[in-house]
Coordinates of C-alpha atoms in Angstrom, one line a residue:
Chain A
X1 CA 162.2 49.7 171.2
X2 CA 163.3 49.7 174.9
X3 CA 160.9 48.7 177.7
X4 CA 161.3 52.1 179.2
X5 CA 159.1 55.0 178.0
X6 CA 160.9 57.3 175.6
X7 CA 161.7 60.6 177.3
X8 CA 163.4 63.4 175.4
X9 CA 164.6 66.6 177.0
X10 CA 165.3 70.0 175.6
X11 CA 169.0 69.0 175.1
X12 CA 167.9 65.9 173.1
X13 CA 165.6 68.0 170.9
X14 CA 168.5 70.4 170.4
X15 CA 170.8 67.5 169.3
X16 CA 168.1 66.3 166.8
X17 CA 167.7 69.8 165.5
X18 CA 171.4 70.0 164.9
X19 CA 171.4 66.8 162.9
X20 CA 168.5 68.1 160.8
X21 CA 170.3 71.4 160.2
X22 CA 167.8 73.5 162.1
X23 CA 168.5 76.1 164.8
X24 CA 165.5 76.5 167.1
X25 CA 164.8 78.8 170.1
X26 CA 164.7 77.2 173.5
X27 CA 161.0 77.7 173.9
X28 CA 160.3 75.9 170.6
X29 CA 162.7 73.1 171.6
X30 CA 160.9 72.7 174.9
X31 CA 157.5 72.6 173.2
X32 CA 158.8 70.1 170.6
X33 CA 160.3 67.9 173.3
X34 CA 156.9 67.6 175.0
X35 CA 155.2 66.8 171.7
X36 CA 157.9 64.3 170.7
X37 CA 157.4 62.4 174.0
X38 CA 153.6 62.2 173.4
X39 CA 154.1 61.1 169.7
X40 CA 157.0 58.6 170.4
X41 CA 155.2 57.3 173.4
X42 CA 152.2 56.5 171.2
X43 CA 154.5 55.0 168.6
X44 CA 156.1 52.8 171.2
X45 CA 152.9 50.7 170.9
X46 CA 154.7 49.0 168.0
X47 CA 157.1 47.3 170.4
X48 CA 154.3 45.0 171.5
X49 CA 153.9 43.7 168.0
X50 CA 155.7 40.4 167.2
X51 CA 157.5 41.0 163.9
X52 CA 160.1 38.2 164.2
X53 CA 160.9 36.7 160.8
X54 CA 159.0 39.5 158.9
X55 CA 160.9 40.9 156.0
X56 CA 160.8 44.7 156.1
X57 CA 158.8 46.3 153.3
X58 CA 160.3 49.6 152.2
X59 CA 158.1 50.2 149.2
X60 CA 154.9 48.8 147.6
X61 CA 156.8 48.6 144.4
X62 CA 159.1 45.7 145.0
X63 CA 159.9 44.9 141.4
X64 CA 163.5 44.6 140.3
X65 CA 165.6 47.7 139.9
X66 CA 164.9 49.4 136.7
X67 CA 167.9 49.8 134.4
X68 CA 168.6 52.3 131.7
X69 CA 171.5 52.9 129.3
X70 CA 174.4 54.5 131.2
X71 CA 174.4 57.6 129.0
X72 CA 174.2 61.3 130.1
X73 CA 170.9 62.9 129.1
X74 CA 172.2 66.4 128.1
X75 CA 169.2 67.2 125.9
X76 CA 166.4 67.5 128.4
X77 CA 167.4 70.6 130.3
X78 CA 169.8 73.4 129.5
X79 CA 172.4 74.9 131.9
X80 CA 170.3 78.0 132.0
X81 CA 167.2 76.0 133.0
X82 CA 169.1 74.3 135.8
X83 CA 170.5 77.6 137.1
X84 CA 167.2 79.6 136.6
X85 CA 166.2 79.2 140.3
X86 CA 169.6 79.5 141.9
X87 CA 169.7 82.0 144.8
X88 CA 173.2 83.0 143.5
X89 CA 174.9 82.0 140.3
X90 CA 177.6 83.4 137.9
X91 CA 175.8 82.0 134.9
X92 CA 177.9 78.8 134.9
X93 CA 177.9 77.6 138.5
X94 CA 176.0 77.8 141.7
X95 CA 177.7 80.2 144.1
X96 CA 177.8 79.4 147.8
X97 CA 179.5 81.0 150.8
X98 CA 183.0 79.8 151.7
X99 CA 183.2 76.2 152.7
X100 CA 186.2 76.2 155.0
Chain B
X1 CA 127.0 80.8 140.5
X2 CA 126.4 80.5 136.8
X3 CA 124.6 77.4 135.5
X4 CA 127.9 76.4 133.7
X5 CA 129.8 76.1 137.0
X6 CA 127.1 73.8 138.4
X7 CA 127.6 71.2 135.7
X8 CA 129.7 68.1 136.0
X9 CA 133.0 67.8 134.1
X10 CA 131.4 65.3 131.8
X11 CA 128.5 67.6 131.0
X12 CA 130.8 70.5 130.3
X13 CA 133.1 68.4 128.2
X14 CA 130.1 67.3 126.0
X15 CA 129.0 70.9 125.6
X16 CA 132.6 71.9 124.6
X17 CA 132.9 69.0 122.1
X18 CA 129.5 70.0 120.6
X19 CA 130.7 73.6 120.2
X20 CA 127.8 74.8 122.5
X21 CA 130.4 76.3 124.9
X22 CA 133.8 77.6 123.9
X23 CA 137.0 76.9 125.8
X24 CA 137.3 80.6 126.6
X25 CA 133.7 80.7 128.0
X26 CA 134.4 77.7 130.2
X27 CA 137.7 79.2 131.5
X28 CA 136.0 82.6 132.0
X29 CA 133.2 81.1 134.0
X30 CA 135.7 79.4 136.3
X31 CA 137.8 82.6 136.6
X32 CA 134.7 84.6 137.5
X33 CA 133.7 82.0 140.1
X34 CA 137.2 82.2 141.6
X35 CA 137.0 86.0 141.7
X36 CA 133.6 85.8 143.4
X37 CA 134.5 83.2 146.1
X38 CA 138.3 83.0 146.7
X39 CA 138.6 86.0 149.0
X40 CA 136.5 83.9 151.4
X41 CA 137.7 80.4 150.5
X42 CA 141.4 81.0 149.8
X43 CA 141.8 77.9 147.8
X44 CA 144.2 79.3 145.2
X45 CA 147.8 80.2 145.7
X46 CA 148.3 81.2 142.1
X47 CA 145.8 81.9 139.3
X48 CA 147.3 82.1 135.9
X49 CA 144.5 84.0 134.1
X50 CA 146.5 85.0 131.0
X51 CA 148.0 81.6 130.4
X52 CA 144.7 79.9 130.8
X53 CA 142.8 82.3 128.5
X54 CA 145.5 82.2 125.8
X55 CA 145.5 78.4 126.0
X56 CA 141.7 78.4 125.7
X57 CA 141.8 80.8 122.8
X58 CA 144.3 78.5 121.0
X59 CA 142.0 75.6 121.5
X60 CA 139.0 77.5 120.2
X61 CA 140.9 78.5 117.1
X62 CA 141.7 74.9 116.3
X63 CA 138.2 73.7 117.2
X64 CA 137.0 70.7 119.4
X65 CA 139.0 67.5 119.1
X66 CA 137.1 64.3 119.8
X67 CA 140.4 62.5 120.5
X68 CA 141.0 64.8 123.5
X69 CA 138.8 63.7 126.3
X70 CA 139.4 66.9 128.4
X71 CA 139.3 69.3 125.5
X72 CA 138.7 72.8 126.9
X73 CA 138.0 71.7 130.5
X74 CA 139.5 74.1 133.1
X75 CA 141.4 72.2 135.8
X76 CA 143.5 73.4 138.8
X77 CA 146.5 71.7 140.3
X78 CA 147.7 71.2 143.9
X79 CA 150.9 73.2 144.4
X80 CA 153.0 70.1 145.1
X81 CA 152.8 69.1 141.4
X82 CA 154.9 71.0 138.9
X83 CA 153.4 72.8 136.0
X84 CA 156.0 74.1 133.5
X85 CA 156.3 77.9 133.9
X86 CA 153.9 78.2 136.9
X87 CA 155.3 78.7 140.5
X88 CA 155.5 75.7 142.8
X89 CA 155.8 76.5 146.5
X90 CA 154.3 73.4 148.2
X91 CA 152.7 76.2 150.4
X92 CA 156.2 76.7 151.9
X93 CA 158.2 79.8 152.3
X94 CA 161.3 77.8 151.5
X95 CA 160.1 77.5 147.9
X96 CA 158.8 81.0 147.5
X97 CA 159.6 82.2 144.0
X98 CA 160.5 78.8 142.7
X99 CA 159.4 78.3 139.1
X100 CA 160.0 74.8 137.8
X101 CA 161.3 74.3 134.3
X102 CA 159.9 70.7 134.1
X103 CA 156.4 69.3 134.5
X104 CA 154.7 66.5 136.4
X105 CA 153.9 63.7 133.9
X106 CA 150.4 63.5 135.2
X107 CA 149.9 67.2 134.5
X108 CA 151.3 66.8 131.0
X109 CA 148.8 63.9 130.6
X110 CA 145.9 66.3 131.4
X111 CA 147.2 68.9 129.0
X112 CA 147.7 66.4 126.2
X113 CA 144.0 65.4 126.8
X114 CA 143.1 69.1 126.2
X115 CA 142.7 70.4 129.7
X116 CA 143.2 74.1 130.5
X117 CA 145.3 74.6 133.6
X118 CA 144.0 77.6 135.7
X119 CA 146.5 77.7 138.5
X120 CA 147.9 76.2 141.7
X121 CA 145.9 75.2 144.8
X122 CA 146.7 75.7 148.5
X123 CA 147.7 72.8 150.7
X124 CA 149.4 72.0 154.0
X125 CA 153.1 72.8 153.7
X126 CA 154.8 70.0 151.8
X127 CA 151.5 68.0 152.2
X128 CA 152.1 67.6 155.9
X129 CA 148.8 68.0 157.7
X130 CA 145.1 67.1 157.7
X131 CA 143.5 70.5 157.7
X132 CA 145.4 72.9 155.3
X133 CA 146.1 75.1 158.4
X134 CA 149.8 74.3 157.9
X135 CA 150.1 76.4 154.7
X136 CA 152.6 79.2 155.1
X137 CA 150.5 81.5 153.0
X138 CA 146.8 81.2 153.9
X139 CA 144.2 79.0 155.4
X140 CA 141.6 77.5 153.1
X141 CA 138.0 77.4 154.3
X142 CA 135.5 74.6 153.9
X143 CA 132.9 75.9 151.5
X144 CA 130.1 74.1 153.3
X145 CA 130.9 76.0 156.5
X146 CA 133.7 78.5 156.4
X147 CA 134.3 78.2 160.1
X148 CA 135.5 74.6 159.5
X149 CA 138.6 73.2 157.9
X150 CA 138.5 71.8 154.4
X151 CA 140.6 68.8 155.5
X152 CA 144.1 68.3 154.1
X153 CA 146.5 68.2 152.8
X154 CA 144.7 68.7 149.5
X155 CA 142.3 71.2 151.1
X156 CA 142.6 73.8 148.3
X157 CA 141.7 71.1 145.7
X158 CA 138.7 69.9 147.6
X159 CA 137.4 73.4 148.5
X160 CA 137.8 74.6 144.9
X161 CA 135.9 71.6 143.4
X162 CA 133.1 71.6 146.0
X163 CA 132.5 75.3 145.5
X164 CA 132.2 75.1 141.8
X165 CA 135.4 77.1 141.0
X166 CA 136.7 74.3 138.8
X167 CA 135.3 71.1 137.4
X168 CA 138.2 69.0 138.6
X169 CA 141.5 69.4 140.6
X170 CA 144.5 67.3 141.1
X171 CA 145.6 66.4 144.6
X172 CA 148.1 64.0 146.2
X173 CA 147.6 61.4 148.8
X174 CA 150.4 60.3 151.2
X175 CA 148.3 59.2 154.1
X176 CA 144.8 60.3 153.1
X177 CA 145.4 63.7 151.6
X178 CA 143.0 63.3 148.7
X179 CA 140.3 61.1 150.4
X180 CA 140.0 63.0 153.6
X181 CA 139.5 66.6 152.2
X182 CA 137.1 65.1 149.6
X183 CA 135.1 63.6 152.4
X184 CA 135.2 66.9 154.4
X185 CA 134.1 69.1 151.5
X186 CA 131.7 66.6 149.9
X187 CA 133.4 65.7 146.7
X188 CA 134.9 62.6 145.1
X189 CA 138.6 61.9 145.6
X190 CA 140.6 59.0 144.2
X191 CA 144.0 57.7 145.3
X192 CA 145.2 55.3 142.7
X193 CA 147.4 52.2 143.3
X194 CA 151.0 53.1 144.2
X195 CA 152.7 53.1 140.8
X196 CA 149.5 53.6 138.7
X197 CA 150.3 57.4 138.2
X198 CA 153.8 58.6 137.6
X199 CA 155.3 60.6 140.5
X200 CA 157.7 62.5 138.2
X201 CA 157.2 66.1 139.0
X202 CA 155.4 65.4 142.3
X203 CA 157.6 67.1 144.9
X204 CA 158.3 64.2 147.2
X205 CA 157.2 64.0 150.9
X206 CA 157.0 60.2 151.5
X207 CA 158.3 58.7 148.3
X208 CA 157.0 55.2 149.0
X209 CA 153.6 56.5 149.9
X210 CA 152.8 59.5 147.6
X211 CA 150.3 59.2 144.7
X212 CA 148.6 61.9 142.7
X213 CA 144.9 61.6 141.9
X214 CA 141.7 63.5 140.9
X215 CA 139.1 65.3 143.0
X216 CA 135.8 65.9 141.2
X217 CA 132.1 66.3 141.9
X218 CA 131.1 62.9 140.3
X219 CA 132.7 59.5 140.1
X220 CA 132.6 59.5 136.3
X221 CA 134.5 62.8 136.2
X222 CA 137.3 61.2 138.3
X223 CA 137.4 58.3 135.9
X224 CA 138.0 60.6 132.9
X225 CA 140.9 62.2 134.7
X226 CA 142.4 58.9 135.8
X227 CA 142.5 57.7 132.2
X228 CA 144.5 60.8 131.3
X229 CA 146.9 60.4 134.2
X230 CA 147.5 56.7 134.5
X231 CA 150.3 54.7 132.8
X232 CA 153.9 53.7 132.9
X233 CA 156.5 56.5 132.9
X234 CA 160.2 55.8 132.3
X235 CA 161.0 58.9 134.3
X236 CA 159.6 57.3 137.5
X237 CA 161.3 54.0 138.4
X238 CA 158.4 53.1 140.7
X239 CA 155.7 53.6 138.1
X240 CA 154.1 50.3 137.2
X241 CA 154.3 48.7 133.8
X242 CA 150.7 47.5 134.1
X243 CA 148.1 48.0 131.4
X244 CA 145.6 50.8 131.9
X245 CA 142.0 50.7 130.9
X246 CA 139.2 53.0 129.8
X247 CA 138.1 53.9 133.3
X248 CA 135.1 56.0 132.2
X249 CA 133.6 53.1 130.2
X250 CA 134.2 50.7 133.1
X251 CA 132.6 53.2 135.5
X252 CA 129.5 54.0 133.4
X253 CA 129.0 50.3 132.7
X254 CA 128.1 49.6 136.3
X255 CA 124.4 50.1 136.8
X256 CA 123.9 48.1 140.1
X257 CA 125.9 46.2 142.6
X258 CA 124.7 42.7 141.8
X259 CA 127.5 40.2 142.4
X260 CA 129.7 42.7 144.2
X261 CA 131.0 41.6 147.6
X262 CA 131.6 44.5 150.0
X263 CA 133.9 43.7 152.9
X264 CA 133.2 45.7 156.1
X265 CA 136.3 45.5 158.4
X266 CA 135.2 45.0 162.0
X267 CA 138.0 47.4 163.0
X268 CA 136.4 50.2 161.0
X269 CA 132.9 49.8 162.3
X270 CA 131.2 50.1 165.7
X271 CA 134.0 51.9 167.5
X272 CA 136.1 54.9 167.1
X273 CA 133.7 56.5 164.6
X274 CA 131.4 59.4 165.5
X275 CA 127.9 57.9 165.7
X276 CA 126.4 60.5 163.3
X277 CA 129.1 59.7 160.8
X278 CA 128.5 56.0 161.2
X279 CA 124.8 56.5 160.8
X280 CA 125.3 58.2 157.4
X281 CA 127.7 55.5 156.3
X282 CA 125.3 52.7 157.3
X283 CA 122.5 54.3 155.3
X284 CA 124.8 54.2 152.3
X285 CA 125.9 50.6 152.9
X286 CA 122.2 49.6 153.1
X287 CA 121.5 51.4 149.8
X288 CA 124.4 49.4 148.4
X289 CA 122.7 46.2 149.6
X290 CA 119.5 47.3 148.0
X291 CA 121.4 47.6 144.7
X292 CA 122.4 44.0 145.0
X293 CA 125.7 44.1 147.0
X294 CA 126.5 41.3 149.3
X295 CA 127.9 42.5 152.7
X296 CA 130.6 40.4 154.4
X297 CA 132.6 41.0 157.6
X298 CA 136.3 41.1 157.1
X299 CA 139.2 41.9 159.5
X300 CA 142.3 44.1 159.3
X301 CA 143.8 43.0 162.6
X302 CA 146.9 45.3 162.5
X303 CA 144.8 48.5 162.2
X304 CA 145.7 49.6 165.7
X305 CA 149.4 49.8 164.6
X306 CA 148.7 51.7 161.4
X307 CA 149.1 55.3 162.6
X308 CA 152.4 54.6 164.3
X309 CA 153.7 52.7 161.4
X310 CA 152.6 55.3 158.9
X311 CA 154.1 58.3 160.8
X312 CA 157.4 56.6 161.4
X313 CA 157.8 55.8 157.7
X314 CA 156.4 59.1 156.4
X315 CA 158.6 61.2 158.7
X316 CA 161.7 59.2 158.0
X317 CA 161.1 59.7 154.3
X318 CA 160.3 63.3 154.8
X319 CA 163.6 64.0 156.7
X320 CA 165.6 62.4 153.8
X321 CA 163.5 64.1 151.0
X322 CA 163.6 67.6 152.5
X323 CA 167.4 67.4 153.1
X324 CA 167.8 68.7 149.5
X325 CA 166.3 72.1 150.5
X326 CA 169.5 73.8 151.6
X327 CA 169.4 77.1 149.8
X328 CA 172.0 76.1 147.3
X329 CA 170.3 75.4 144.0
X330 CA 166.8 76.8 144.5
X331 CA 164.4 78.1 147.1
X332 CA 165.1 80.5 150.0
X333 CA 168.6 81.3 151.1
X334 CA 169.7 83.4 154.1
X335 CA 171.8 86.0 152.4
X336 CA 173.8 87.0 155.5
X337 CA 175.3 83.7 156.3
X338 CA 179.1 83.8 156.2
X339 CA 179.8 80.1 155.7
X340 CA 178.1 77.1 154.2
X341 CA 176.8 75.1 157.1
X342 CA 175.5 78.3 158.7
X343 CA 173.7 79.1 155.4
X344 CA 172.0 75.6 155.4
X345 CA 170.9 76.0 159.0
X346 CA 169.6 79.6 158.6
X347 CA 167.9 79.0 155.3
X348 CA 166.1 75.8 156.6
X349 CA 165.2 77.4 159.9
X350 CA 163.7 80.4 158.3
X351 CA 162.1 78.5 155.4
X352 CA 160.3 75.6 157.0
X353 CA 157.1 76.0 159.1
X354 CA 156.7 74.3 162.4
X355 CA 154.9 71.1 161.4
X356 CA 157.5 70.5 158.7
X357 CA 160.3 71.0 161.2
X358 CA 158.6 68.7 163.7
X359 CA 158.3 65.9 161.1
X360 CA 161.9 66.4 159.8
X361 CA 163.2 66.1 163.4
X362 CA 161.1 63.1 164.3
X363 CA 162.2 61.5 161.0
X364 CA 165.8 62.3 161.7
X365 CA 165.4 60.7 165.2
X366 CA 163.8 57.4 164.0
X367 CA 166.6 57.0 161.4
X368 CA 169.4 57.9 163.7
X369 CA 172.0 55.4 165.0
X370 CA 170.5 53.4 167.9
X371 CA 166.9 54.0 167.0
X372 CA 166.8 52.8 163.4
X373 CA 166.0 49.2 164.2
X374 CA 163.5 50.0 167.0
X375 CA 161.5 52.5 164.9
X376 CA 162.2 52.6 161.1
X377 CA 162.9 48.9 160.5
X378 CA 160.2 47.8 162.9
X379 CA 157.7 50.0 161.1
X380 CA 158.8 48.6 157.8
X381 CA 158.1 45.1 159.1
X382 CA 154.7 46.2 160.5
X383 CA 154.0 47.7 157.0
X384 CA 154.3 44.2 155.4
X385 CA 151.8 42.8 158.0
X386 CA 149.4 45.6 157.3
X387 CA 149.6 45.1 153.5
X388 CA 149.0 41.4 154.0
X389 CA 145.9 42.2 156.1
X390 CA 144.4 44.1 153.2
X391 CA 145.3 41.5 150.6
X392 CA 143.8 38.7 152.8
X393 CA 140.6 40.7 153.3
X394 CA 140.4 41.4 149.5
X395 CA 140.6 37.6 149.0
X396 CA 137.2 37.4 150.8
X397 CA 135.5 40.4 149.0
X398 CA 135.8 42.6 146.0
X399 CA 136.0 46.0 147.8
X400 CA 136.6 47.0 151.4
X401 CA 134.2 49.7 152.7
X402 CA 134.4 52.0 155.7
X403 CA 134.8 55.5 157.0
X404 CA 137.3 57.9 155.5
X405 CA 137.5 59.9 158.7
X406 CA 136.2 59.2 162.2
X407 CA 134.6 62.6 162.3
X408 CA 133.3 65.3 160.0
X409 CA 135.3 68.5 159.2
X410 CA 136.4 70.0 162.5
X411 CA 136.5 73.7 163.4
X412 CA 139.5 75.9 162.5
X413 CA 142.1 75.9 165.3
X414 CA 140.4 72.9 167.0
X415 CA 143.3 70.4 166.6
X416 CA 146.2 72.5 165.4
X417 CA 147.8 72.8 168.8
X418 CA 147.8 69.0 169.4
X419 CA 149.8 67.2 166.6
X420 CA 149.3 63.7 167.9
X421 CA 145.5 64.2 168.1
X422 CA 145.5 65.3 164.5
X423 CA 147.7 62.4 163.4
X424 CA 145.2 59.9 164.9
X425 CA 142.5 61.2 162.5
X426 CA 144.4 59.4 159.7
X427 CA 143.5 55.9 161.2
X428 CA 141.3 54.8 158.3
X429 CA 143.2 56.3 155.4
X430 CA 147.0 55.9 156.1
X431 CA 147.1 52.1 156.2
X432 CA 146.0 52.0 152.5
X433 CA 149.1 54.1 151.5
X434 CA 151.3 51.7 153.5
X435 CA 149.8 48.8 151.6
X436 CA 150.0 50.7 148.3
X437 CA 146.4 50.0 147.3
X438 CA 143.8 52.1 145.6
X439 CA 141.1 53.9 147.5
X440 CA 138.5 56.6 147.1
X441 CA 136.0 58.7 149.0
X442 CA 132.4 59.0 147.8
X443 CA 130.1 61.7 149.5
X444 CA 127.2 59.7 150.8
X445 CA 125.3 62.2 153.0
X446 CA 125.3 65.0 155.5
X447 CA 125.6 64.3 159.2
X448 CA 122.7 65.4 161.3
X449 CA 124.7 66.9 164.2
X450 CA 127.0 69.3 162.2
X451 CA 125.4 69.4 158.7
X452 CA 128.7 68.5 157.2
X453 CA 129.4 65.9 154.4
X454 CA 130.4 62.3 155.2
X455 CA 132.5 60.3 152.8
X456 CA 132.4 56.5 152.4
X457 CA 135.8 54.9 151.5
X458 CA 136.1 52.1 148.9
X459 CA 139.4 50.2 148.8
X460 CA 140.3 47.8 146.1
X461 CA 142.9 45.2 145.0
X462 CA 146.1 46.6 143.3
X463 CA 145.4 48.1 139.9
X464 CA 141.6 47.4 140.3
X465 CA 140.6 51.1 140.2
X466 CA 137.9 50.3 137.7
X467 CA 136.1 48.0 140.2
X468 CA 136.1 50.7 142.8
X469 CA 135.0 53.5 140.4
X470 CA 132.2 51.3 139.0
X471 CA 130.7 50.4 142.4
X472 CA 131.0 54.0 143.6
X473 CA 129.3 55.2 140.5
X474 CA 126.4 52.8 140.9
X475 CA 125.9 53.9 144.5
X476 CA 126.2 57.6 143.5
X477 CA 123.4 57.1 141.0
X478 CA 121.2 55.9 143.8
X479 CA 122.2 58.6 146.3
X480 CA 122.8 61.5 143.9
X481 CA 126.0 63.5 143.6
X482 CA 126.6 66.5 145.9
X483 CA 126.0 69.8 144.1
X484 CA 128.5 72.6 144.3
X485 CA 127.8 75.1 147.1
X486 CA 128.0 78.8 147.9
X487 CA 130.5 79.3 150.7
X488 CA 128.7 80.0 153.9

């Protein structure tokens, strides 16, 4: 964390929204920017904590990776099951708008 | 309220096993109670009357089964856990109309034990919130004072149990979402050790923090549910291959607190807690002492960093987890979008509520290039220090004891406009999720200023749920459990 206080403007909020695939109105972005500054400003407290040499902990379950046989499990769900909630489907595939 | 609705799960279960109450009668009593109270409480998002009654009828035809510890007991499920064939919205518009074709392993565990599933309960959208005001559908009320919030995010679960609609409900706890609403509504809520209960079928918010657990009116009732939920599941790679135990037997065995060392963290007591809440908690701790407990002071020195650490990690995980909601395979899709990226953006913008958008964006920020080390990695390091605090403290005592929440249930709309203020309310619950340890809330009294329930939190060593349940049961026997209430 930098020594300076985090300050995000409306443009920064718009850039983050774009990364998150959201499209928000200017007034929402302005409100969010203010709230982000308050929240990140509080979080910046962490910078005063000495964590040198501390191994990051990403999960309480730090046991070794669990392996299973590399075999497709085709019995659990049918194609119909998997497509049953699709917003659009032709019965075999998910249909999406054009990609390019 | 019928006399049946006022009984504990254990009492109803015994009546069902003895054939004195049928499964249909038990389900009907709950459905009638829901009909009478839910227009006010708004705890349920979905009541599956027909499925529940037909399941109950089938059970009655086969007759009571002593091998099924929840035979005929009606239970409701937080809408973040999937039940085969029932809608699962996570209280979000983006999952409106989604009906999963698979089931949470912990729900299947309850069904295998004979439980009748009544429906799905309201929550903060994607479990993000501490008041259930973030639901996209409705705001659940606290049955003890309907002008106040039920807590969150499992607010529907707590309100339903505390008002006698159901004998038990499942909730999930990512940073306090079982314990805090239990405390606000005056019921028991248990968050198991990370890995104790399978997360398969739990729609992920913070994958390294989430755990499902029971909310009930007595400690023994929660123990029955935990036995039916706990255990290793090959479908969840983070589920622990640790032996389970008969939690009910272990709970009922505890008659007093002789030989139990209760650790009171100095960071949890004396400051930052409403004086009326602390007074109620101190009375309970003194009762524990009368029952033979030894009180020792312990320290959790990194407590002041817990809320920052928790929200950085939870939001980072949320932004990754919720990326899958893009309108392609399930959930809401903007039908007018002409190309793919536009469809993602419009579907997500329309489908997610404001708090979810806020957390996704902050999570995106703390994971983005240039900020990852300063926020996410730093928080992951702080997380290890916080876990070590808890393990060190638990070397000096059997259970850690303190407040669940610094205040009682607040009024509707009081904090919803100030996200940071609401986040800070998670100070005593969220570090336990970072550490991955078990904790629970026990109702210990009513605060004199607001006449609202106060919950005492017990926290235990990894996989030592039985220690915690036993001690809470002994204290509950001395104080008396909280009876279900009429919504006022």
